[in-house]
Short mmCIF file of C-alpha atoms in Angstrom, two decimals:
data_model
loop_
_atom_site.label_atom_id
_atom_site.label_comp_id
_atom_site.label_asym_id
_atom_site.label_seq_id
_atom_site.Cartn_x
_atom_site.Cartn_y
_atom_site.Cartn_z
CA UNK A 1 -11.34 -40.26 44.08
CA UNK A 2 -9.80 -36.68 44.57
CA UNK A 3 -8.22 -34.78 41.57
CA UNK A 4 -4.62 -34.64 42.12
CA UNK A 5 -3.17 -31.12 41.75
CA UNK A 6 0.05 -30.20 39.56
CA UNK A 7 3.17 -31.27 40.70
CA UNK A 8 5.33 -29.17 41.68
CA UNK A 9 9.06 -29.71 40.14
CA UNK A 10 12.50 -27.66 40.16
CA UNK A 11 11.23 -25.54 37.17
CA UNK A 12 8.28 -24.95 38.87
CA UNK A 13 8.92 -23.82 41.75
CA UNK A 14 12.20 -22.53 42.62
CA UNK A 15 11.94 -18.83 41.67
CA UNK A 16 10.32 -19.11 38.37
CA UNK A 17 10.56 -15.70 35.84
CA UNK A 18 9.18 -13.00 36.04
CA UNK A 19 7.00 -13.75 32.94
CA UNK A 20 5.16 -16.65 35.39
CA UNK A 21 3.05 -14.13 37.45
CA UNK A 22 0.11 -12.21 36.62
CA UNK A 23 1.75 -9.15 38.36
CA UNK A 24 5.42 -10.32 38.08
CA UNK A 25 7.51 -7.94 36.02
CA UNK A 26 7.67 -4.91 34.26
CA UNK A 27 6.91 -6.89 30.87
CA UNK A 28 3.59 -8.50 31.99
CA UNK A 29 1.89 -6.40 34.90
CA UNK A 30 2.64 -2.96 36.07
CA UNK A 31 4.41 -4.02 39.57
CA UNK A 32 7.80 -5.98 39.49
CA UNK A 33 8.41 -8.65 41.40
CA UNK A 34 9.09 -12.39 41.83
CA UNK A 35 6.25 -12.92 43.16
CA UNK A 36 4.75 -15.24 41.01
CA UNK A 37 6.69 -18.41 41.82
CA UNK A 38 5.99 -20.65 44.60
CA UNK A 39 8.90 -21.55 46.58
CA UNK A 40 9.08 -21.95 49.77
CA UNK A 41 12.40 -21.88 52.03
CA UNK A 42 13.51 -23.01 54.74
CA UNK A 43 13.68 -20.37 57.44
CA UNK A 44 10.28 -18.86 55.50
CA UNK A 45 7.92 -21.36 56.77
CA UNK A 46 4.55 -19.70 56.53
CA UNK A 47 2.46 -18.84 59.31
CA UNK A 48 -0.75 -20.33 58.78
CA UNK A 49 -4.07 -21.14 61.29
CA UNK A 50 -5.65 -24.43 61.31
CA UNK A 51 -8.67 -23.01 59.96
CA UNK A 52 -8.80 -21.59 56.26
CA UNK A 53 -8.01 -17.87 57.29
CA UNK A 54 -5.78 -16.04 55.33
CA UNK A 55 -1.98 -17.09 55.45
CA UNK A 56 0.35 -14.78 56.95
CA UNK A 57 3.85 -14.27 54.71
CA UNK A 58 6.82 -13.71 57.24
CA UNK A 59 6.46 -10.05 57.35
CA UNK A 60 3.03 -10.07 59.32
CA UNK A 61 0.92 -9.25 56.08
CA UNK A 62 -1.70 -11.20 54.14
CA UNK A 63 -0.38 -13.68 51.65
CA UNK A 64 -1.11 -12.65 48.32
CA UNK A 65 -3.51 -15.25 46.20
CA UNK A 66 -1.42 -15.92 42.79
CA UNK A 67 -2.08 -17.39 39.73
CA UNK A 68 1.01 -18.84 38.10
CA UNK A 69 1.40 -18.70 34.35
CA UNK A 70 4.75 -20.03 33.73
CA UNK A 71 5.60 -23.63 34.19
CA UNK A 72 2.63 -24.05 36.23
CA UNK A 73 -0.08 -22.05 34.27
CA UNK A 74 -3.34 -21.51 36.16
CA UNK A 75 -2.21 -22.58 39.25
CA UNK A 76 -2.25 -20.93 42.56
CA UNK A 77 0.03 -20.17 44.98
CA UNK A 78 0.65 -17.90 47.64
CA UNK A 79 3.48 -15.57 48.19
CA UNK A 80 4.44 -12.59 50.06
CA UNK A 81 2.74 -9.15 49.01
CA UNK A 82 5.44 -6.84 48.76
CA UNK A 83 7.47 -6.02 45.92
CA UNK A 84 10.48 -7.43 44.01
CA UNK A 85 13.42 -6.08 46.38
CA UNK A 86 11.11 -6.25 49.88
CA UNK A 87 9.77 -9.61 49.94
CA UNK A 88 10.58 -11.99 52.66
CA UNK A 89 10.82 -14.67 50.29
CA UNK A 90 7.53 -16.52 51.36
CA UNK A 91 5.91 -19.14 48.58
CA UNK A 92 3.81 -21.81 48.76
CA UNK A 93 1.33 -23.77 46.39
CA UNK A 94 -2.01 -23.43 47.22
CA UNK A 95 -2.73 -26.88 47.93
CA UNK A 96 0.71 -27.32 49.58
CA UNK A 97 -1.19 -25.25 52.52
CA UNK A 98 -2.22 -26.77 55.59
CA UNK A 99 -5.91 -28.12 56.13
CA UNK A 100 -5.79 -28.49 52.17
CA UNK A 101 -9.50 -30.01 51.11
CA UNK A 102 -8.76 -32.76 48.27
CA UNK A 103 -12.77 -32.16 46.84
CA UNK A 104 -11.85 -28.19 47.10
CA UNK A 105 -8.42 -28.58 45.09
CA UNK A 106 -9.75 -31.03 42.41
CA UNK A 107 -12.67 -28.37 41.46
CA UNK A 108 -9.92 -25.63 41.52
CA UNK A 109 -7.73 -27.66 39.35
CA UNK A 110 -10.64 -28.93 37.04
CA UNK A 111 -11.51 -24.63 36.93
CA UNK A 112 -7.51 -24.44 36.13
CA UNK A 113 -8.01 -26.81 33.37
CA UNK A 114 -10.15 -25.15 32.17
CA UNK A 115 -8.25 -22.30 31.78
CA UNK A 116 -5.89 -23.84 29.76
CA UNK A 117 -7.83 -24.93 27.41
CA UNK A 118 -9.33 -21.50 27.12
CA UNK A 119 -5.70 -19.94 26.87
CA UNK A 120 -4.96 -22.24 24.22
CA UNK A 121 -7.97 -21.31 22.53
CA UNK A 122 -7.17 -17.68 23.19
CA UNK A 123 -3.76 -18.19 21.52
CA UNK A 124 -5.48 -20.81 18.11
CA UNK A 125 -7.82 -17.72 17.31
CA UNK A 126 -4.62 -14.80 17.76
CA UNK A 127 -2.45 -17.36 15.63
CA UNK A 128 -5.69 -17.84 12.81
CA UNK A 129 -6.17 -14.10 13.39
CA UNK A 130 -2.60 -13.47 12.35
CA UNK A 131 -2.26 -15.46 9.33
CA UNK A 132 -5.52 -13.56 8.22
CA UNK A 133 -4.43 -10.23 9.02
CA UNK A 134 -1.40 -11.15 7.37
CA UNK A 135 -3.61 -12.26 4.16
CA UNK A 136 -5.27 -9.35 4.11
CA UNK A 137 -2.36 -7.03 4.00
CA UNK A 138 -0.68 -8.92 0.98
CA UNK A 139 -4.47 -8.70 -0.52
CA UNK A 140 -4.64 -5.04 0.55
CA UNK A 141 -1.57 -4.35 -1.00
CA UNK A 142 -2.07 -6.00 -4.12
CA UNK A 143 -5.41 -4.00 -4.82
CA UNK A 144 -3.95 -0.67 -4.08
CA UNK A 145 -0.92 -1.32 -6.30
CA UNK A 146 -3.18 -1.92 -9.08
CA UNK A 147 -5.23 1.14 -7.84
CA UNK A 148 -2.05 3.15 -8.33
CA UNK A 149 -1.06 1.62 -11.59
CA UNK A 150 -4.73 2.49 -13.24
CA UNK A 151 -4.60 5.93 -11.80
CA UNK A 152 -1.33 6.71 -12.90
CA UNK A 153 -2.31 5.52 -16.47
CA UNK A 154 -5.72 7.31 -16.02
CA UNK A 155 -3.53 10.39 -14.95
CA UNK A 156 -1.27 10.09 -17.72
CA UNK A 157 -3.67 9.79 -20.95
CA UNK A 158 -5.55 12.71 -19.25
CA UNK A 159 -2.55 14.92 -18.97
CA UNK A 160 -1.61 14.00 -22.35
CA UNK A 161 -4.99 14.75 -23.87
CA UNK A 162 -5.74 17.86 -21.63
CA UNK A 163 -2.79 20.67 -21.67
CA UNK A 164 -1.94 22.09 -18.70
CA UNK A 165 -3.15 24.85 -16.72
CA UNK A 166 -0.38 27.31 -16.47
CA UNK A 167 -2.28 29.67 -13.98
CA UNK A 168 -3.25 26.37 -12.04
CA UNK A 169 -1.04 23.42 -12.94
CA UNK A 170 -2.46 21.25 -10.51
CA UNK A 171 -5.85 21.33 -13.06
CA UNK A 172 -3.91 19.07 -14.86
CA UNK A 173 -4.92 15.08 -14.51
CA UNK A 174 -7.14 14.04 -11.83
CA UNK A 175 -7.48 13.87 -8.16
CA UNK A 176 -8.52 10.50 -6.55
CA UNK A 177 -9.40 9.43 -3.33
CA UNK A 178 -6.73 7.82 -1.57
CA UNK A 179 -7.55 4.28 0.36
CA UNK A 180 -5.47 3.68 3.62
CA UNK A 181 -3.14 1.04 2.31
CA UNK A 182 -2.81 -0.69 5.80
CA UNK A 183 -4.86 -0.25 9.13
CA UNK A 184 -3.45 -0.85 12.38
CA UNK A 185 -5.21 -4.36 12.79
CA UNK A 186 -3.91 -5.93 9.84
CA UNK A 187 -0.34 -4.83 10.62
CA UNK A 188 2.18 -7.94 10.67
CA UNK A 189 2.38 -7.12 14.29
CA UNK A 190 -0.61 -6.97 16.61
CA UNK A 191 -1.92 -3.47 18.13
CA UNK A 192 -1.77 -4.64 21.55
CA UNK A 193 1.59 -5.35 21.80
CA UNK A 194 3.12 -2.25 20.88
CA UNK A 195 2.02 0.17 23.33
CA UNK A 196 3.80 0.48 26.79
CA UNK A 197 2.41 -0.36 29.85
CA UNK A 198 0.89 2.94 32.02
CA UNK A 199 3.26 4.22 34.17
CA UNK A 200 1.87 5.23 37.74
CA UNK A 201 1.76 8.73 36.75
CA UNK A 202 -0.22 7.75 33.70
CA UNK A 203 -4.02 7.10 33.21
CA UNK A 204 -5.86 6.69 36.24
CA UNK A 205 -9.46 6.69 36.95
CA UNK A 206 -11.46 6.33 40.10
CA UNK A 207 -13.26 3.46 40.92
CA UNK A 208 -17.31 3.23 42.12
CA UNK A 209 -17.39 -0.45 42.56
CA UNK A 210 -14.42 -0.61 44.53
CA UNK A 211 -13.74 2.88 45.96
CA UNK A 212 -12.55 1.36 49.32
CA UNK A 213 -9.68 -0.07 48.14
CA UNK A 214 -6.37 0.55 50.05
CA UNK A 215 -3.19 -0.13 49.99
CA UNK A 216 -0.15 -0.51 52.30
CA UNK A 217 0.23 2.97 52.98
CA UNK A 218 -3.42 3.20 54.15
CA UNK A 219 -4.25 5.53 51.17
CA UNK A 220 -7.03 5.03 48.92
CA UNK A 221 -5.37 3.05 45.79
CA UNK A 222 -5.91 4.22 42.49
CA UNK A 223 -7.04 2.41 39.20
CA UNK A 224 -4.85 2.47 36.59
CA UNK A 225 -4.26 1.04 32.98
CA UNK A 226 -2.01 -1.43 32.04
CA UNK A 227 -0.30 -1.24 28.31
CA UNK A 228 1.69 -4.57 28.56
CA UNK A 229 1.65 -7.45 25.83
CA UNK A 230 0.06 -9.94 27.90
CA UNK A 231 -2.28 -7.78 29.85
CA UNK A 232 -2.96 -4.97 27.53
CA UNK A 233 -5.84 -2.77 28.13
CA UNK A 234 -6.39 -4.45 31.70
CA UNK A 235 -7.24 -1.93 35.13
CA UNK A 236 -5.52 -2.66 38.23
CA UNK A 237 -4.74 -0.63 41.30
CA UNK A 238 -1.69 0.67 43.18
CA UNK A 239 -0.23 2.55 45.57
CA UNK A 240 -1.53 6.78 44.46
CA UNK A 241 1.96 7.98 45.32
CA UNK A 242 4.37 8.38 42.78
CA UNK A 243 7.17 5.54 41.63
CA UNK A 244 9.96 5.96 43.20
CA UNK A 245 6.90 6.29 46.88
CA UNK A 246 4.84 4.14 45.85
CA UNK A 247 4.43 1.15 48.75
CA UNK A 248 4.18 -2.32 47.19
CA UNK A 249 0.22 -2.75 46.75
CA UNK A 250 -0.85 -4.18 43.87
CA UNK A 251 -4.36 -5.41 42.84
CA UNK A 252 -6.18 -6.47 39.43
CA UNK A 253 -9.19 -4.61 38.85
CA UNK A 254 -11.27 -7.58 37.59
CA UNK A 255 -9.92 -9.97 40.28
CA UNK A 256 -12.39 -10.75 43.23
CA UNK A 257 -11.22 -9.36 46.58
CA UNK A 258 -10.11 -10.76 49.03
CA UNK A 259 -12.44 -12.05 52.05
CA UNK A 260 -10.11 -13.71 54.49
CA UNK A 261 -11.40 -17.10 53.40
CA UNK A 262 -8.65 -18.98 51.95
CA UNK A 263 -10.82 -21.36 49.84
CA UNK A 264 -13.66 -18.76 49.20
CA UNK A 265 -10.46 -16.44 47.65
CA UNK A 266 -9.37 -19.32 46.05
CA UNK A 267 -12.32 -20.23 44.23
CA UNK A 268 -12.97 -16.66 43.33
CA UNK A 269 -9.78 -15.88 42.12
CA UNK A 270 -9.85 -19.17 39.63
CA UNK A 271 -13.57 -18.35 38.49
CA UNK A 272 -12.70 -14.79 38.19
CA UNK A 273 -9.64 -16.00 35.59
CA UNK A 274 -11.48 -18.42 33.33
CA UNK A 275 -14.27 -15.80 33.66
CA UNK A 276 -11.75 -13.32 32.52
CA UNK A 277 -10.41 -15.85 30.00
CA UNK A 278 -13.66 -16.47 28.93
CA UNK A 279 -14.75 -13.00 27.66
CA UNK A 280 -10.95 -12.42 26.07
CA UNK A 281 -11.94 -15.27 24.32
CA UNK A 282 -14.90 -13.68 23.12
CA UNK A 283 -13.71 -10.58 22.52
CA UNK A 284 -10.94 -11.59 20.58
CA UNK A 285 -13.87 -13.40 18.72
CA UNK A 286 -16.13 -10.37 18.00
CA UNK A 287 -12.70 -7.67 16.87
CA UNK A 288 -11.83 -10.61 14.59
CA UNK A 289 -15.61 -10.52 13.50
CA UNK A 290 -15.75 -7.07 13.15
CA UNK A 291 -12.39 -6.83 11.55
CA UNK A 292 -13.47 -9.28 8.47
CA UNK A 293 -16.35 -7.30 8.11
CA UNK A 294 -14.65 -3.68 8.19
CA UNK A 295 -12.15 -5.62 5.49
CA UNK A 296 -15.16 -6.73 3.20
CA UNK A 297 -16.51 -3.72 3.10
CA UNK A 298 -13.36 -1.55 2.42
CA UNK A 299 -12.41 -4.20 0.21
CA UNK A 300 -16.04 -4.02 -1.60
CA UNK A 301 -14.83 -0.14 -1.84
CA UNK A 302 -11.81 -0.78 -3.56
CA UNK A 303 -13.23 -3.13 -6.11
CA UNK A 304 -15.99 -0.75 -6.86
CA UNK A 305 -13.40 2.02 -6.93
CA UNK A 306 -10.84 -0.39 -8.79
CA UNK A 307 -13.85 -0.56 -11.57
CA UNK A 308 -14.84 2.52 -11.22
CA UNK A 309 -11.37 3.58 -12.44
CA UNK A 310 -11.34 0.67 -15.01
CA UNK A 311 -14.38 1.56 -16.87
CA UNK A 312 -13.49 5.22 -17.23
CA UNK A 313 -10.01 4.20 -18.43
CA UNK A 314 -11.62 2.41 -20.79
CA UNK A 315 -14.01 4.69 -21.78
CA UNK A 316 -11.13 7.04 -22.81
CA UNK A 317 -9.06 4.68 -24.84
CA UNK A 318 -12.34 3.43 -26.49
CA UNK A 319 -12.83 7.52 -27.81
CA UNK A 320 -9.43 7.52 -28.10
CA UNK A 321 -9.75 4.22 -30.39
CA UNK A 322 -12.38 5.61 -32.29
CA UNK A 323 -10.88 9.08 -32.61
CA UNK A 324 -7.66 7.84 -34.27
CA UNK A 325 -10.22 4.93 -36.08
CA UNK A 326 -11.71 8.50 -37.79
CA UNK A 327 -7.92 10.07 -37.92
CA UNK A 328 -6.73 6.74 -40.00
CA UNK A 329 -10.39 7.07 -42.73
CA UNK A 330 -9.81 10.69 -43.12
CA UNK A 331 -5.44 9.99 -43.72
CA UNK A 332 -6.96 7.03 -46.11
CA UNK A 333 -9.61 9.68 -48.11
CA UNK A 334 -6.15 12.31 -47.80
CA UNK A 335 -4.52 9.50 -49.25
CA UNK A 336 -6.73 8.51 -52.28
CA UNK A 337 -6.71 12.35 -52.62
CA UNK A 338 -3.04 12.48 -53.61
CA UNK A 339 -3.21 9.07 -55.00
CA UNK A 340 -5.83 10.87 -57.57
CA UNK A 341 -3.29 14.10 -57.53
CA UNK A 342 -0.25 11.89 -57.92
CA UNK A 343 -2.45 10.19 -61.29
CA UNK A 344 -3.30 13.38 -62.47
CA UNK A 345 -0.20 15.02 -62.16
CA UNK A 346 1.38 11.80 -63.83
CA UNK A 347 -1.03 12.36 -66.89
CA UNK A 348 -0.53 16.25 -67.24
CA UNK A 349 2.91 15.34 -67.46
CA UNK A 350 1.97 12.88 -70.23
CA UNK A 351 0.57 15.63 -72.05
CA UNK A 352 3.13 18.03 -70.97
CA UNK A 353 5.50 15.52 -72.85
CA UNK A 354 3.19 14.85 -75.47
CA UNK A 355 3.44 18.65 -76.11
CA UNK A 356 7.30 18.55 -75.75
CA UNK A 357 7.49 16.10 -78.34
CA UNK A 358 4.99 18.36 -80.51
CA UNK A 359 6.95 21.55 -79.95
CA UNK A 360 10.34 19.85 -80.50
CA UNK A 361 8.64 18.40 -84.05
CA UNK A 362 7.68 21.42 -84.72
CA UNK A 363 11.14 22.97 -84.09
CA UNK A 364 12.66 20.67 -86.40
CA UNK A 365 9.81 21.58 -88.92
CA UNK A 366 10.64 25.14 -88.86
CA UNK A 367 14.16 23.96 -88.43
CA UNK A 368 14.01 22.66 -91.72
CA UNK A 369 11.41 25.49 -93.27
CA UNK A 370 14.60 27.77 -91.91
CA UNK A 371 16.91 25.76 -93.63
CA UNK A 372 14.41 25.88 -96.91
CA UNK A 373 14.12 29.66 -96.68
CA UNK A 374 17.79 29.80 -96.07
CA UNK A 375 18.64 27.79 -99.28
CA UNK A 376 16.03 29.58 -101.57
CA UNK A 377 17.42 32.82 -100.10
CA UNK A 378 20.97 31.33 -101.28
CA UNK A 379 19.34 30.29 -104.71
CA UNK A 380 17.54 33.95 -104.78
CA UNK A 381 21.01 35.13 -103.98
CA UNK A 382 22.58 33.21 -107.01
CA UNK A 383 19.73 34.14 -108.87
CA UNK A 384 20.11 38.15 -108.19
CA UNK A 385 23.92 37.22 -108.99
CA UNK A 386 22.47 36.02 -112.73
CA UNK A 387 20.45 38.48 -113.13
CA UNK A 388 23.02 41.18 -112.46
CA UNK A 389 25.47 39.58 -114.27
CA UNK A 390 22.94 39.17 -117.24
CA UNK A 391 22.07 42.76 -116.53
CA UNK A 392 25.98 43.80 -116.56
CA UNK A 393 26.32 41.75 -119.88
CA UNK A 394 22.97 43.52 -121.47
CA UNK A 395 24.18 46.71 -120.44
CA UNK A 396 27.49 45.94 -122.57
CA UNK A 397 25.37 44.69 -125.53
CA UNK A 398 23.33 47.56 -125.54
CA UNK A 399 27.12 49.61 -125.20
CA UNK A 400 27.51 47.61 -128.31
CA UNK A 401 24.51 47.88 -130.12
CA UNK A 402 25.41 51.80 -129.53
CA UNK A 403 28.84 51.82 -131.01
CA UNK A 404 27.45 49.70 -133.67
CA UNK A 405 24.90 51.88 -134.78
CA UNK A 406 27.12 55.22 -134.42
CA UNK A 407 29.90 53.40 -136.29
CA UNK A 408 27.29 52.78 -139.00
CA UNK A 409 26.80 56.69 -138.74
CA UNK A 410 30.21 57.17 -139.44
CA UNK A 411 30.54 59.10 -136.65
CA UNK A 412 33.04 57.19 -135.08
CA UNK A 413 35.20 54.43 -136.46
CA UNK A 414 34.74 51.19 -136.05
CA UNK A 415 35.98 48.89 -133.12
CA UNK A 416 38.63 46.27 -133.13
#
């Protein structure tokens, strides 16, 4: 029993956006157009052969070989080559063509299945890949903050303990090696989908696989780079002329070309995508790989620097522990010092008071020996008084004792 192939439905394919097609707009390949959604109209019917040659759009020119990755994803339809504002409107499914093999479009759509799967694979690791990066950064930025906050105490004891240089004041502290606080990878928002898509003028490079390939013009097409979220980094060729000459030709690098065998260029194009799918997938795998181990080893860096840092500050506040430790036993021997000073001078003034008390005794003594000598010399006084007074009264008696005797001479008569 044949596969069935996806149904088409209004959403699918009436003029889909431009996000559907591989090479649809300006935000997903490097050619705009709506080419990517199968529609076909009424006055476009296609002009096809009964065999499985190419189909022929309206305008005389191959059919271009689609894969849809809108509504539809991975599946293919056909629809007129030229660009967004030349096409002729031609669309069709590819199994909506005519002599469509049922065994042919089941292994297509089994191939498109597959490449589903592998997209939502694709889009499990970039999700997983996110929250990691996004881990990371928060992990990143937590180990540089302490970084910062151990050098800047590391910086400040230093600067505090060694003076500064005023013919170099830079001396002054220390210089440390400064770890990248973010790399693009584990940015919040992915790499890829920042950078613009190649413009025609841009990169280019010449191709020796496929150095026959021409475009409308008849010129040989160039190979260019495309920038654009959902095909970043991915070659394709256009038209060599510049934008606003270019014809419409447009071709994916990595996509088979065509052979004029609609189910051979069918099967190629579908193999070529999960093929394509297939080693995103694992490359996706092995930048994530290499990403966790570029993160363990810077992060291994930072610890050992983060300890590095630690043991030296430590280091410093330990001498600087045992430095004050000494400053404290030396301000405790200054201490008992002038505790001892403090005692002695305490007893000299003991004895200086003793003294006091000694001189001021001896004070009064001579105090009162003054007072003695003053009292004698007051007695010696009174004394010296009686003896002059005694004196005075002798010195009459002997006046007398004169008068006496010369009145018993006769010399002289006597006294009343």
């Amino acid at each position: 029993m044949s596969m069935s192939s996806p149904t088409s439905s209004p959403e699918d394919s009436p003029m889909s956006s431009h996000e559907d097609s591989s090479m649809s707009s300006d935000d997903d390949s490097p050619m705009s157009s709506h080419e990517d959604s199968p529609m076909s109209s009424n006055e476009d019917s296609p002009m096809s052969s009964p065999d499985d040659s190419e189909l022929i759009c309206s305008c005389g020119l191959p059919a271009k070989l689609i894969i849809s990755r809108n509504r539809s994803p991975y599946r293919l339809f056909y629809n007129c080559p030229r660009g967004q504002y030349n096409q002729c409107g031609f669309r069709q499914w590819f199994d909506e063509t005519m002599q469509t093999d049922n065994q042919h479009v089941d292994q297509i759509n089994l191939i498109s299945i597959e490449c589903i799967q592998l997209q939502e694979r694709i889009n499990e690791i970039e999700e997983e890949r996110g929250q990691e990066r996004s881990l990371r950064f928060k992990e990143r930025a937590e180990l540089n903050s302490q970084l910062s906050a151990v050098k800047d105490e590391l910086n400040k004891i230093k600067s505090e303990i060694k003076p500064v240089n005023k013919s170099n004041p830079t001396s002054a502290g220390v210089t440390f090696q400064t770890m990248s606080m973010s790399s693009p990878e584990d940015s919040p928002i992915s790499s890829y989908e920042d950078s613009p898509m190649s413009s025609p003028e841009g990169s280019s490079m010449s191709s020796p696989e496929n150095s026959e390939v021409i475009c409308f013009c008849g010129r040989l097409a160039k190979l260019r780079l495309s920038m654009t979220s959902k095909n970043p980094n991915r070659y394709f060729y256009n038209c060599p002329k510049r934008r606003n000459n270019q014809c419409d030709f447009f071709q994916w690098f990595d996509e088979p070309i065509p052979t004029g065998d609609r189910r051979v260029d069918e099967m190629n194009l579908i193999s070529s995508e999960r093929n394509r799918l297939q080693e995103r997938a694992d490359e996706i795998k092995e930048e994530w790989d290499h990403e966790r181990s570029r993160w363990n080893k810077e992060k291994m860096e930072l610890h050992l620097q983060l300890s590095a840092l630690k043991d030296e500050l430590d280091k410093i506040k330990s001498k600087i522990k045992q430095e004050n430790d000494g400053l404290d036993k030396i301000k405790s021997e200054i201490k008992l010092e002038n505790d001892g000073l403090v005692k002695i001078k305490s007893e000299i003034k003991l004895e200086n008071d003793g003294l006091d008390n000694i001189k001021s005794e001896i004070k009064l003594e001579n105090d009162g020996l003054i007072k003695i000598k003053s009292e004698i010399k007051l007695e010696n006084d009174g004394l010296d008084n009686i003896k002059i007074e005694i004196k005075i009264e002798n010195d009459g008696l002997d006046i007398k004792t004169e008068i006496k005797l010369e009145n018993e001479s006769g010399s002289m008569p006597p006294l009343n």
